[in-house]
XYZ file of C-alpha atoms in Angstrom:
754
model
C 60.148 51.224 112.921
C 61.182 48.654 115.696
C 58.805 45.670 115.693
C 58.515 43.665 119.532
C 59.748 40.837 117.331
C 62.725 41.792 116.328
C 64.470 43.065 119.948
C 66.302 40.140 120.896
C 68.055 40.457 124.129
C 71.261 38.395 125.089
C 71.473 36.352 127.889
C 72.311 37.908 131.271
C 74.493 35.598 132.807
C 76.371 38.213 135.048
C 73.333 40.234 136.601
C 75.300 40.718 139.863
C 78.372 42.235 138.235
C 76.570 44.445 135.872
C 74.481 45.770 138.856
C 77.549 46.826 140.576
C 79.295 48.306 137.785
C 75.650 50.115 137.143
C 75.902 51.060 140.932
C 79.574 52.525 140.274
C 78.734 54.136 137.056
C 75.751 55.777 139.020
C 77.405 56.909 141.980
C 80.435 58.440 140.271
C 78.166 60.444 137.796
C 76.154 62.085 141.164
C 79.331 62.414 142.843
C 80.569 64.713 139.542
C 76.951 66.321 139.234
C 77.957 67.440 142.670
C 80.555 69.370 141.411
C 79.131 71.131 138.922
C 77.793 74.478 139.703
C 75.180 74.932 142.101
C 71.825 75.608 141.576
C 71.457 74.200 138.216
C 68.468 72.318 137.435
C 68.527 68.458 136.420
C 68.013 67.616 132.401
C 64.948 66.548 131.982
C 65.679 65.479 128.412
C 63.878 67.836 125.105
C 61.131 67.292 123.147
C 60.832 64.501 120.726
C 61.131 66.908 117.427
C 64.747 67.832 119.015
C 66.133 64.289 118.668
C 65.159 63.724 115.228
C 66.465 66.739 114.000
C 69.421 66.361 116.014
C 70.230 62.430 114.595
C 69.447 64.272 111.120
C 72.507 66.919 111.756
C 74.586 64.121 112.986
C 74.089 61.557 110.275
C 75.505 64.129 108.420
C 78.539 65.094 109.815
C 79.224 61.582 111.993
C 83.029 60.521 111.260
C 83.455 57.721 109.172
C 85.360 54.394 109.944
C 86.576 51.928 107.145
C 84.311 49.415 105.949
C 86.085 46.280 107.839
C 85.799 48.083 111.043
C 82.199 48.564 110.531
C 80.025 47.259 113.483
C 77.437 50.274 113.577
C 75.972 50.670 110.341
C 73.991 53.978 109.436
C 71.475 54.823 107.064
C 71.569 57.439 104.011
C 67.809 58.606 104.324
C 67.124 61.458 107.313
C 64.596 60.991 109.476
C 61.443 63.192 108.427
C 60.933 66.277 110.928
C 57.813 67.846 111.818
C 57.641 71.007 110.232
C 56.773 73.216 113.656
C 59.757 71.818 115.136
C 62.644 72.470 112.612
C 61.212 75.768 111.662
C 61.716 76.848 115.520
C 64.702 78.392 115.972
C 64.934 77.441 119.687
C 64.570 73.494 118.849
C 67.151 74.471 115.991
C 69.924 75.225 118.591
C 69.071 72.310 121.036
C 69.176 70.225 117.875
C 72.547 71.653 116.892
C 74.320 71.066 120.302
C 72.690 67.225 120.882
C 74.549 66.565 117.641
C 77.888 68.448 117.723
C 77.979 66.524 121.819
C 77.120 63.221 120.012
C 79.786 63.587 117.600
C 82.485 64.006 119.832
C 81.923 60.931 121.832
C 81.212 58.848 119.150
C 83.738 56.234 119.377
C 82.610 56.557 122.977
C 78.824 55.863 122.665
C 79.318 53.117 120.127
C 81.726 51.250 122.131
C 78.695 51.098 124.964
C 76.353 50.252 122.276
C 78.093 47.241 121.438
C 79.709 47.119 124.984
C 75.965 46.620 126.278
C 74.756 43.846 123.737
C 72.643 46.121 121.985
C 74.361 45.913 119.067
C 74.505 43.478 117.318
C 72.288 41.499 119.296
C 68.858 43.675 118.327
C 67.848 44.274 114.954
C 67.809 47.939 114.661
C 67.101 49.015 111.174
C 70.193 51.435 109.800
C 68.111 54.727 109.315
C 67.045 54.838 113.107
C 71.271 54.035 114.013
C 72.032 57.831 114.637
C 68.941 58.792 116.662
C 69.970 55.983 119.069
C 72.933 57.646 119.291
C 72.158 60.898 119.596
C 69.687 59.737 122.870
C 71.725 57.553 124.106
C 74.447 60.555 125.068
C 71.540 62.459 126.227
C 70.214 59.218 128.472
C 73.948 58.936 130.103
C 73.830 62.707 130.796
C 70.506 62.522 132.435
C 72.509 59.985 134.397
C 70.514 57.124 133.157
C 67.282 59.194 134.740
C 63.299 58.719 132.991
C 62.857 61.557 130.707
C 60.718 64.076 132.563
C 58.663 66.875 130.358
C 55.541 68.910 131.590
C 53.770 68.480 127.964
C 54.954 66.475 125.126
C 52.351 67.538 122.606
C 54.571 66.373 119.377
C 55.170 62.607 120.138
C 56.913 61.081 117.364
C 56.891 57.045 117.202
C 60.415 56.710 116.177
C 61.745 58.561 119.281
C 59.117 56.707 121.755
C 60.534 53.237 120.658
C 63.902 53.889 120.663
C 63.503 55.275 124.208
C 62.006 52.443 125.407
C 64.728 50.274 123.940
C 67.517 52.024 126.113
C 65.294 51.864 128.801
C 65.219 48.472 128.819
C 68.881 48.044 128.632
C 69.548 50.757 131.367
C 71.968 48.478 133.869
C 74.082 47.315 130.785
C 74.479 50.372 129.491
C 75.634 52.221 132.610
C 77.814 49.082 133.258
C 79.239 49.282 129.810
C 80.047 53.166 130.737
C 81.526 52.389 133.629
C 84.087 49.911 132.174
C 85.020 53.084 129.326
C 85.517 54.899 132.107
C 88.078 52.979 134.031
C 89.813 51.666 130.932
C 90.700 55.413 130.556
C 91.105 56.088 134.106
C 88.243 58.806 133.774
C 86.366 60.500 136.501
C 83.844 61.526 134.374
C 83.205 61.188 130.368
C 84.223 64.605 129.528
C 88.203 63.758 130.386
C 88.337 61.270 127.801
C 88.214 63.820 125.330
C 91.063 65.786 123.919
C 92.860 68.150 125.981
C 92.190 70.650 122.904
C 88.226 70.160 122.692
C 87.819 69.944 126.329
C 89.535 73.562 126.367
C 87.531 74.402 123.952
C 84.262 73.572 125.956
C 85.702 75.667 128.788
C 86.295 78.612 126.661
C 82.541 78.398 125.457
C 80.968 77.878 128.848
C 82.882 81.501 130.266
C 82.621 83.376 126.837
C 80.290 86.844 127.107
C 77.811 87.924 124.966
C 78.965 90.326 122.046
C 75.672 92.768 120.673
C 76.274 95.819 118.872
C 73.878 98.780 118.728
C 71.665 99.427 115.735
C 72.335 103.167 115.330
C 70.013 103.655 112.622
C 67.173 103.227 114.788
C 68.450 104.284 118.346
C 71.046 106.259 120.116
C 74.019 104.514 122.795
C 72.969 106.782 125.045
C 69.239 105.490 124.792
C 70.657 101.959 125.279
C 72.173 102.376 128.341
C 69.464 104.348 129.349
C 66.456 101.366 128.638
C 69.465 98.783 130.125
C 69.577 100.949 133.403
C 65.340 100.893 133.764
C 65.941 97.052 133.627
C 68.489 96.720 136.472
C 71.496 96.498 134.626
C 74.255 98.832 135.573
C 77.113 99.614 133.357
C 80.743 98.104 134.230
C 84.127 98.480 132.908
C 84.573 94.629 132.239
C 81.968 91.430 132.689
C 84.703 89.163 133.286
C 83.809 87.105 136.461
C 80.835 89.450 137.639
C 77.391 87.907 138.016
C 74.044 90.111 137.909
C 73.400 92.454 135.396
C 75.670 94.222 134.152
C 77.578 95.271 130.874
C 80.716 96.516 129.557
C 81.631 98.545 126.690
C 84.011 97.208 124.043
C 87.216 98.875 124.153
C 87.737 98.115 120.169
C 84.749 98.926 118.672
C 82.648 102.313 120.454
C 79.030 100.621 119.664
C 79.579 96.871 120.629
C 78.492 95.637 124.342
C 79.245 92.905 126.407
C 76.807 90.519 128.590
C 77.505 87.616 130.860
C 76.890 84.704 128.954
C 73.990 83.392 131.559
C 72.111 86.736 130.910
C 71.069 85.795 127.215
C 67.584 84.336 127.973
C 66.491 87.595 129.571
C 68.133 89.472 127.285
C 66.419 88.514 124.394
C 62.968 88.913 126.177
C 63.462 92.802 126.007
C 62.085 94.990 123.594
C 65.885 96.164 122.802
C 66.379 92.482 121.104
C 62.665 92.422 119.423
C 62.615 95.699 117.874
C 66.619 95.254 116.126
C 67.829 98.066 118.518
C 70.689 95.374 119.698
C 71.933 92.370 117.395
C 74.047 89.390 118.968
C 76.884 88.769 116.809
C 80.494 87.384 117.819
C 83.349 90.262 118.287
C 85.074 89.369 114.865
C 82.827 90.321 112.790
C 82.361 94.154 114.280
C 86.528 93.891 113.878
C 85.949 93.264 110.755
C 83.440 95.985 109.708
C 85.440 98.699 111.640
C 88.408 98.099 110.042
C 86.692 98.813 106.640
C 85.216 102.057 108.208
C 88.347 103.375 109.231
C 89.671 103.469 105.509
C 86.487 105.049 104.010
C 86.234 108.303 102.463
C 83.012 109.693 101.999
C 80.764 108.246 99.031
C 83.482 105.566 98.994
C 81.562 102.132 97.603
C 82.061 98.678 99.696
C 81.871 94.688 98.207
C 81.315 92.633 100.644
C 82.674 89.397 100.003
C 81.252 85.607 101.544
C 79.772 87.693 104.614
C 78.136 84.285 106.362
C 75.299 86.559 108.243
C 72.829 89.287 106.974
C 73.828 91.147 110.476
C 77.678 91.716 109.150
C 76.264 93.706 106.658
C 73.155 95.299 108.494
C 76.312 96.731 110.585
C 78.353 97.580 107.742
C 75.561 99.726 106.894
C 75.045 100.929 110.080
C 78.720 102.227 110.532
C 78.483 104.425 106.747
C 75.025 105.647 108.013
C 73.204 105.123 104.596
C 75.832 106.934 102.316
C 78.302 104.599 100.876
C 76.638 102.031 98.448
C 77.581 98.385 100.377
C 77.579 95.553 97.274
C 76.755 92.050 98.636
C 78.426 89.249 96.425
C 76.855 85.817 96.400
C 73.550 85.132 97.280
C 72.401 82.834 94.367
C 68.872 81.982 96.047
C 66.270 84.399 94.760
C 63.753 83.313 97.163
C 66.068 84.617 100.140
C 65.455 88.546 98.411
C 62.212 89.408 99.745
C 63.061 88.215 103.349
C 66.356 89.782 103.135
C 64.857 93.369 101.680
C 62.465 92.875 104.627
C 64.838 92.073 107.238
C 67.044 95.343 106.338
C 63.745 97.513 105.832
C 63.070 96.733 109.833
C 67.145 97.444 110.540
C 66.727 100.900 109.021
C 69.417 99.884 106.142
C 68.823 101.436 102.665
C 72.302 101.196 100.811
C 72.427 97.529 100.437
C 72.313 95.962 96.673
C 72.098 92.445 96.677
C 74.540 90.823 93.454
C 73.916 87.067 92.562
C 77.125 86.351 91.214
C 80.228 85.200 92.958
C 82.625 87.650 93.302
C 83.079 88.407 89.994
C 83.957 92.001 87.979
C 81.007 93.962 87.278
C 80.279 97.389 85.928
C 78.577 98.201 89.181
C 81.705 97.633 90.791
C 83.531 100.669 89.116
C 83.237 102.648 91.876
C 84.254 100.324 94.733
C 86.974 101.513 96.893
C 87.020 99.076 99.921
C 86.506 95.486 99.600
C 86.071 92.919 102.689
C 86.493 89.354 102.666
C 85.452 86.653 104.667
C 86.745 83.447 102.827
C 85.958 80.067 104.702
C 88.368 79.030 106.905
C 89.125 76.478 109.383
C 87.150 78.817 112.315
C 89.099 76.956 115.221
C 89.561 80.161 117.197
C 85.808 79.615 117.729
C 85.120 78.755 120.923
C 81.356 77.897 120.229
C 81.397 76.451 116.891
C 77.331 75.620 117.433
C 76.696 79.707 117.982
C 78.857 80.389 115.239
C 77.880 78.055 112.134
C 74.363 79.425 113.439
C 74.465 82.777 113.375
C 77.216 83.226 110.497
C 75.409 80.337 108.612
C 78.758 78.295 107.915
C 78.832 74.595 107.127
C 78.332 71.935 109.870
C 81.120 70.057 108.482
C 83.275 72.666 110.580
C 81.724 70.256 113.866
C 83.995 67.176 112.780
C 86.897 69.049 112.516
C 85.989 70.779 116.126
C 85.398 67.046 117.572
C 88.844 66.190 116.701
C 90.271 69.120 118.060
C 92.179 70.058 114.620
C 91.634 70.267 110.806
C 93.252 67.373 108.233
C 96.720 68.591 106.221
C 94.233 67.892 102.859
C 91.077 70.318 104.326
C 93.871 72.998 105.335
C 95.665 73.200 102.390
C 92.025 73.015 100.066
C 90.921 75.937 102.301
C 94.242 78.101 101.784
C 93.921 77.370 98.084
C 90.383 79.550 97.877
C 91.610 81.984 100.295
C 94.871 82.797 98.338
C 92.600 82.793 95.179
C 89.778 84.530 96.196
C 92.532 87.389 98.142
C 94.921 87.848 94.676
C 91.429 88.278 92.527
C 90.097 91.040 95.053
C 93.447 92.734 94.586
C 92.541 92.765 90.991
C 89.594 95.630 91.136
C 91.447 98.583 89.657
C 89.677 101.187 91.343
C 90.113 99.543 94.954
C 91.885 101.193 96.957
C 92.302 99.115 100.116
C 91.256 94.902 101.049
C 90.530 93.606 104.372
C 91.619 90.193 105.372
C 89.249 88.369 108.206
C 89.428 84.762 109.303
C 89.098 82.931 112.019
C 91.374 80.312 111.774
C 94.646 79.840 114.239
C 96.699 78.299 111.515
C 98.996 80.445 109.881
C 98.885 78.831 106.511
C 95.353 80.289 106.404
C 96.354 83.765 107.639
C 99.923 85.215 107.008
C 100.778 82.689 104.690
C 97.993 83.722 102.353
C 98.363 87.362 102.853
C 102.096 87.406 101.938
C 102.017 85.423 99.312
C 99.079 86.938 97.633
C 101.299 90.127 98.107
C 104.692 88.474 96.333
C 103.326 87.472 93.694
C 100.642 90.310 92.850
C 100.911 91.387 89.500
C 103.291 94.735 88.584
C 103.207 95.119 85.275
C 99.676 97.120 85.331
C 99.690 100.753 85.704
C 98.092 101.108 89.304
C 100.028 100.811 92.031
C 100.721 97.669 94.053
C 99.139 96.389 97.641
C 101.669 96.908 100.473
C 100.875 95.629 104.106
C 99.526 98.462 106.141
C 99.618 98.400 110.302
C 96.467 97.675 112.243
C 93.901 100.530 112.064
C 91.935 99.264 115.595
C 93.109 100.476 118.809
C 95.804 98.016 120.041
C 94.254 98.286 124.527
C 97.354 95.919 125.394
C 100.953 95.746 125.332
C 99.925 92.178 124.176
C 98.164 93.259 121.410
C 101.020 95.822 121.090
C 103.576 92.830 120.510
C 101.227 90.591 118.414
C 100.798 93.214 116.094
C 104.542 93.990 115.827
C 104.571 92.422 111.887
C 101.057 94.593 110.924
C 99.007 91.842 111.570
C 95.976 92.041 114.075
C 95.222 88.942 116.115
C 93.374 87.714 118.991
C 94.140 84.181 120.765
C 91.131 82.425 121.669
C 90.546 83.076 125.206
C 87.645 83.110 128.119
C 86.617 86.717 126.607
C 86.628 86.728 123.484
C 87.093 84.026 120.209
C 90.165 84.066 117.926
C 90.671 86.797 114.769
C 93.223 87.430 112.678
C 93.010 90.699 110.544
C 94.707 91.955 107.727
C 94.656 95.603 106.081
C 95.942 95.844 102.645
C 96.671 99.509 101.031
C 97.824 100.288 97.635
C 101.503 102.321 97.643
C 101.116 106.124 96.615
C 101.519 106.706 93.319
C 105.248 108.909 93.245
C 103.982 111.435 90.129
C 100.735 112.486 92.359
C 103.180 113.208 95.678
C 102.573 116.817 96.037
C 105.471 119.302 97.583
C 104.613 122.522 99.195
C 106.159 124.202 96.008
C 104.097 122.494 94.113
C 101.355 123.540 96.362
C 101.941 127.066 96.462
C 102.121 127.343 92.753
C 98.851 125.892 92.312
C 97.449 128.819 94.668
C 99.381 131.174 92.555
C 98.180 129.562 89.169
C 94.931 130.729 90.838
C 95.325 133.967 92.443
C 95.399 133.214 95.887
C 98.507 134.346 97.051
C 98.125 138.160 95.184
C 101.449 138.339 93.547
C 103.831 136.699 97.013
C 106.814 135.777 95.502
C 107.810 131.653 95.081
C 110.891 130.712 95.652
C 113.076 128.806 92.425
C 112.309 125.437 92.062
C 114.602 122.490 91.680
C 115.976 121.055 88.290
C 113.698 118.262 88.737
C 110.347 119.917 89.605
C 111.016 122.450 86.726
C 111.264 119.175 84.450
C 107.919 118.284 86.040
C 106.287 120.981 85.288
C 107.441 121.934 82.416
C 104.251 121.249 80.525
C 102.332 123.609 82.950
C 102.882 127.297 82.502
C 102.303 129.488 85.722
C 101.142 132.892 84.869
C 103.255 135.773 86.539
C 102.117 138.697 87.604
C 103.171 141.936 87.179
C 106.603 143.044 88.957
C 105.253 146.469 90.204
C 101.996 144.890 91.173
C 103.553 142.009 93.032
C 106.293 145.070 94.942
C 103.116 147.264 95.810
C 101.254 144.251 97.417
C 104.391 142.747 98.991
C 104.461 146.703 100.694
C 101.285 146.438 102.334
C 101.390 142.861 103.603
C 104.696 144.016 105.505
C 102.947 147.187 106.673
C 100.239 145.377 107.858
C 102.271 143.240 109.741
C 104.129 145.952 111.214
C 101.175 147.731 111.929
C 99.955 144.367 114.041
C 103.268 144.143 116.076
C 103.108 147.398 116.863
C 99.256 147.342 118.458
C 100.027 148.219 122.182
C 101.371 151.792 121.138
C 99.732 154.792 122.389
C 97.482 156.257 119.919
C 98.739 159.650 120.875
C 102.122 159.179 120.683
C 101.917 157.765 117.487
C 99.595 160.837 115.984
C 102.326 163.371 117.207
C 105.363 161.414 116.298
C 104.100 160.454 112.694
C 104.449 163.849 110.659
C 108.122 164.116 111.944
C 109.386 160.362 111.892
C 107.956 160.173 108.368
C 109.676 163.295 107.010
C 112.788 162.051 108.217
C 112.167 158.429 106.523
C 110.602 158.809 103.634
C 112.512 158.192 100.301
C 112.172 159.750 97.085
C 109.345 158.000 94.831
C 111.063 155.327 92.676
C 113.833 155.218 95.037
C 112.843 152.859 97.364
C 115.629 150.482 96.648
C 117.856 152.834 98.632
C 115.995 153.501 101.550
C 117.755 153.277 104.624
C 117.249 149.467 106.091
C 115.119 149.614 109.479
C 116.911 147.473 112.463
C 115.411 143.779 113.370
C 112.589 144.123 114.578
C 111.051 141.560 117.086
C 111.119 137.961 115.766
C 107.347 137.447 115.319
C 106.639 133.443 114.625
C 103.300 134.995 113.138
C 105.170 136.351 109.418
C 105.872 134.206 106.720
C 109.476 132.820 106.125
C 109.836 134.847 102.617
C 109.021 138.217 104.399
C 111.816 137.789 106.726
C 115.079 139.073 105.147
C 113.035 141.350 102.436
C 114.063 145.423 103.127
C 110.923 147.331 102.583
C 110.091 150.698 102.188
C 109.087 153.166 104.058
C 105.108 153.778 104.425
C 103.994 157.456 102.995
C 99.877 156.479 104.145
C 97.834 154.383 105.946
C 96.851 151.327 103.535
C 93.222 150.832 103.175
C 93.485 147.654 101.004
C 95.884 145.168 102.071
C 96.084 141.298 102.507
C 96.164 139.325 106.007
C 98.730 136.666 105.374
C 96.937 132.998 106.128
C 97.974 132.149 109.751
C 100.660 129.005 109.201
C 100.786 125.716 111.353
C 102.882 127.360 114.225
C 99.649 129.052 115.092
C 97.167 127.987 118.021
C 93.978 128.763 118.579
C 93.362 129.541 122.004
C 89.344 130.775 122.746
C 87.414 132.357 120.629
C 86.171 135.243 122.508
C 83.218 138.055 121.851
C 83.060 140.756 124.125
C 81.804 144.233 123.633
C 84.154 147.442 123.638
C 84.512 150.722 122.860
C 85.304 151.820 119.251
C 88.477 150.962 118.636
C 91.133 152.856 116.992
C 93.555 151.324 114.626
C 97.221 153.617 115.505
C 99.397 154.415 112.540
C 102.444 152.277 112.396
C 105.188 153.802 114.353
C 108.647 153.925 111.902
C 110.189 150.440 111.328
C 113.499 151.850 113.448
C 111.835 151.681 116.786
C 111.508 148.569 118.477
C 108.223 147.928 120.606
C 108.864 146.457 124.154
C 106.953 143.548 123.966
C 104.947 142.707 120.212
C 101.680 143.004 120.708
C 100.100 139.503 120.012
C 97.686 139.307 116.800
C 94.191 139.772 116.801
C 91.876 138.782 113.598
C 88.506 141.014 113.938
C 85.176 140.621 112.458
C 82.981 143.768 113.093
C 79.090 143.294 113.390
C 76.653 146.395 113.588
C 75.103 146.890 116.486
C 71.281 146.412 117.056
C 70.914 148.840 119.438
C 72.819 152.168 120.040
C 73.935 152.378 123.881
C 74.608 156.065 124.359
C 77.450 157.709 126.915
C 80.096 155.308 125.005
C 83.130 157.284 124.546
C 86.647 156.237 123.569
C 89.258 153.972 125.702
C 91.545 156.082 127.160
C 95.066 154.889 125.479
C 97.290 152.468 127.001
C 100.525 154.078 127.295
C 104.518 152.697 127.127
C 106.190 151.569 130.109
C 107.824 154.256 131.349
C 105.616 157.448 130.120
C 102.746 158.821 131.754
C 99.274 158.466 130.588
C 97.440 161.603 129.028
C 94.383 162.929 130.142
C 92.761 164.131 128.015
C 92.341 163.114 124.003
C 91.821 164.981 120.583
C 88.501 165.075 119.420
C 89.686 163.717 115.926
C 89.752 160.058 118.501
C 86.335 160.429 118.877
C 84.415 159.563 115.584
C 82.390 156.308 116.814
C 79.360 157.090 119.289
C 78.001 153.291 119.451
C 79.535 150.718 120.492
C 80.798 147.568 118.027
C 80.964 143.941 118.826
C 84.142 142.706 118.339
C 84.508 138.721 117.613
C 88.034 138.046 118.609
C 90.370 135.095 118.352
C 93.203 134.927 120.086
C 96.903 133.077 118.577
C 99.263 133.225 121.881
C 101.857 131.217 123.193
C 103.604 130.302 126.446
C 102.913 132.606 128.803
C 100.974 135.180 127.104
C 97.821 132.933 127.151
C 97.560 133.831 131.205
C 97.786 137.278 130.545
C 96.159 138.443 127.661
C 93.178 136.129 128.952
C 93.236 137.677 132.146
C 93.468 141.271 130.707
C 90.492 140.163 128.712
C 87.822 138.836 131.106
C 88.715 142.331 133.834
C 88.477 144.619 130.516
C 85.080 142.837 129.780
C 83.463 143.551 132.838
C 85.082 147.292 133.670
C 85.902 149.229 130.577
C 86.768 152.027 131.591
C 89.291 150.650 134.588
C 93.039 150.968 133.835
C 94.775 147.956 134.621
C 98.832 148.239 135.713
C 99.290 144.883 133.310
C 97.889 146.090 130.007
C 100.866 148.365 130.484
C 103.206 145.674 131.025
């Protein structure tokens, strides 16, 4: 504590000069304050616990000078904060902001204290030096006005005494600040800072808020509806837009963006209180979405150096509590109950916390994807205080931000740690992908580390090596496409987002596991799926690979018989539009002319080349088939190939459908009929009065009025589920005909005949 007898005031001989400089400083400060955003209320100061917390933070991150240049000594013992204030998150945020601001202006504030003769003329205990620095910054930020607090219930004696000291030196402090500004030719104290620090402060002032939706508790549509009820409007971008608006992020579909000035209003919404919306930096959302794009069903995930537990919860949301998520490095057992309680409130059930620090464990044998978030310089972040508090990062980052860069020694140390963690992650034998993410802008922590790890990975093991994969996130601008040309995903720090670097490493495919088309067909034939379909001859290399595995051969006689049946079915399907009566009258004569004796199928007359059908498999195109002598009853329908395109499933009720006998292959139909696939369902009710639909005549042939009685076999309708495979102009033709036939089944339409 400061005793009144310990304060020694200097001789004030130049009072007039000091008053003029003080007036200059105050007038300039007032002019600069008028240039700020309008409507901003005047600063009134902070409660006493905030100053104490800020002094303790500043004590740990201050810049130390050489012993011969030390003019102000700082103590090593921290001040004792009040328990109630230290537990308040709002107080904590204010204290870190105040400590970081004092750190940026540490040199200027020390100069002002010495120039105003507070040091070394007054005897001040060393442990109060940090408190004087942070309170002096706030004092000059308030234009040397008195602190105005409605109720300061938590009074601290040390804070009150330092405040009285600064008020007594108010004029000298203002004059010292004016001389410092004149010396640096700066309009305000902010212009004395390095340009990199000023740009960072400018980005932090405009950086929007990012929040991801907890889909385990609420759907995105419900979130939109709830926000609209509270007066929020959904827009495409929140940049340079005032009012209550929000937008959906382009890279992450479950991330919403809000303007920065709405944070206090959003924190009072039930969506945030009930963990349905969670504030978090976008770089962490990009990392977990990259992992999600690499996952298969039931793949386990290993997360290393996650920082915020919200990152783990977001990963659990994207996996929908299916994949197992292991988190390494939680050494404090006391945090486990709090973490479990947090995850329970958020609905996360697939998270397992490991106290080990990224070591191989039997529980990690099924891990397929590893998310690595190593410690980095973090200079891509615009608001370091938010990043440190939300991601539980080290406060030493504030020292680098205050100086606008990281020292070479620290950068080299960080790069070595990152390389060691990345190479260790690549040694997990079951893992198939590694996602590496930092918030650094230095290539030494990003591209250099990844390329070095790929270059020196162990190729002697039996597992396949890793390779660099393209980004799995959507590229939403031409700039992102150009920046990702080398397969790295980068986001530069800007007024809308923090900086981020992402790299995806995946294992190369094993050449022995490469499966060709013929291998697939051979495996299918071995399982009896092809029912005797002959396969082409395999190459010599494939024969050597398959020498250890023998496939059972189907009998030749059965194979030929099945192929004949398949050909008959395909030939019959191509002539679906032929007249039933014509087929019935010409069946006998054509079969007698074209049927060969049994056993002479190889010498049968070859039919003329039918019309090309894209649905006919390639192995059936050059096969000469024997003439059928009876209607096939059991046939194998070929599976549709990739050329088929399912246009639209249609369910209609038609009169009884008769399968006409196939015309001879030598007679080529005018237009090949499209293929239909039928599923028959027995009707629930019998509709009397249904009769067979008149057959569709060929072009140029008169339709017949009466049908033989043998065609009227069914007196009740059948429900037909038709899936149409059409291409080109046939699509509109068939759909138009089907719609008309469904409405008027007994009416003839000319386009069904052509």
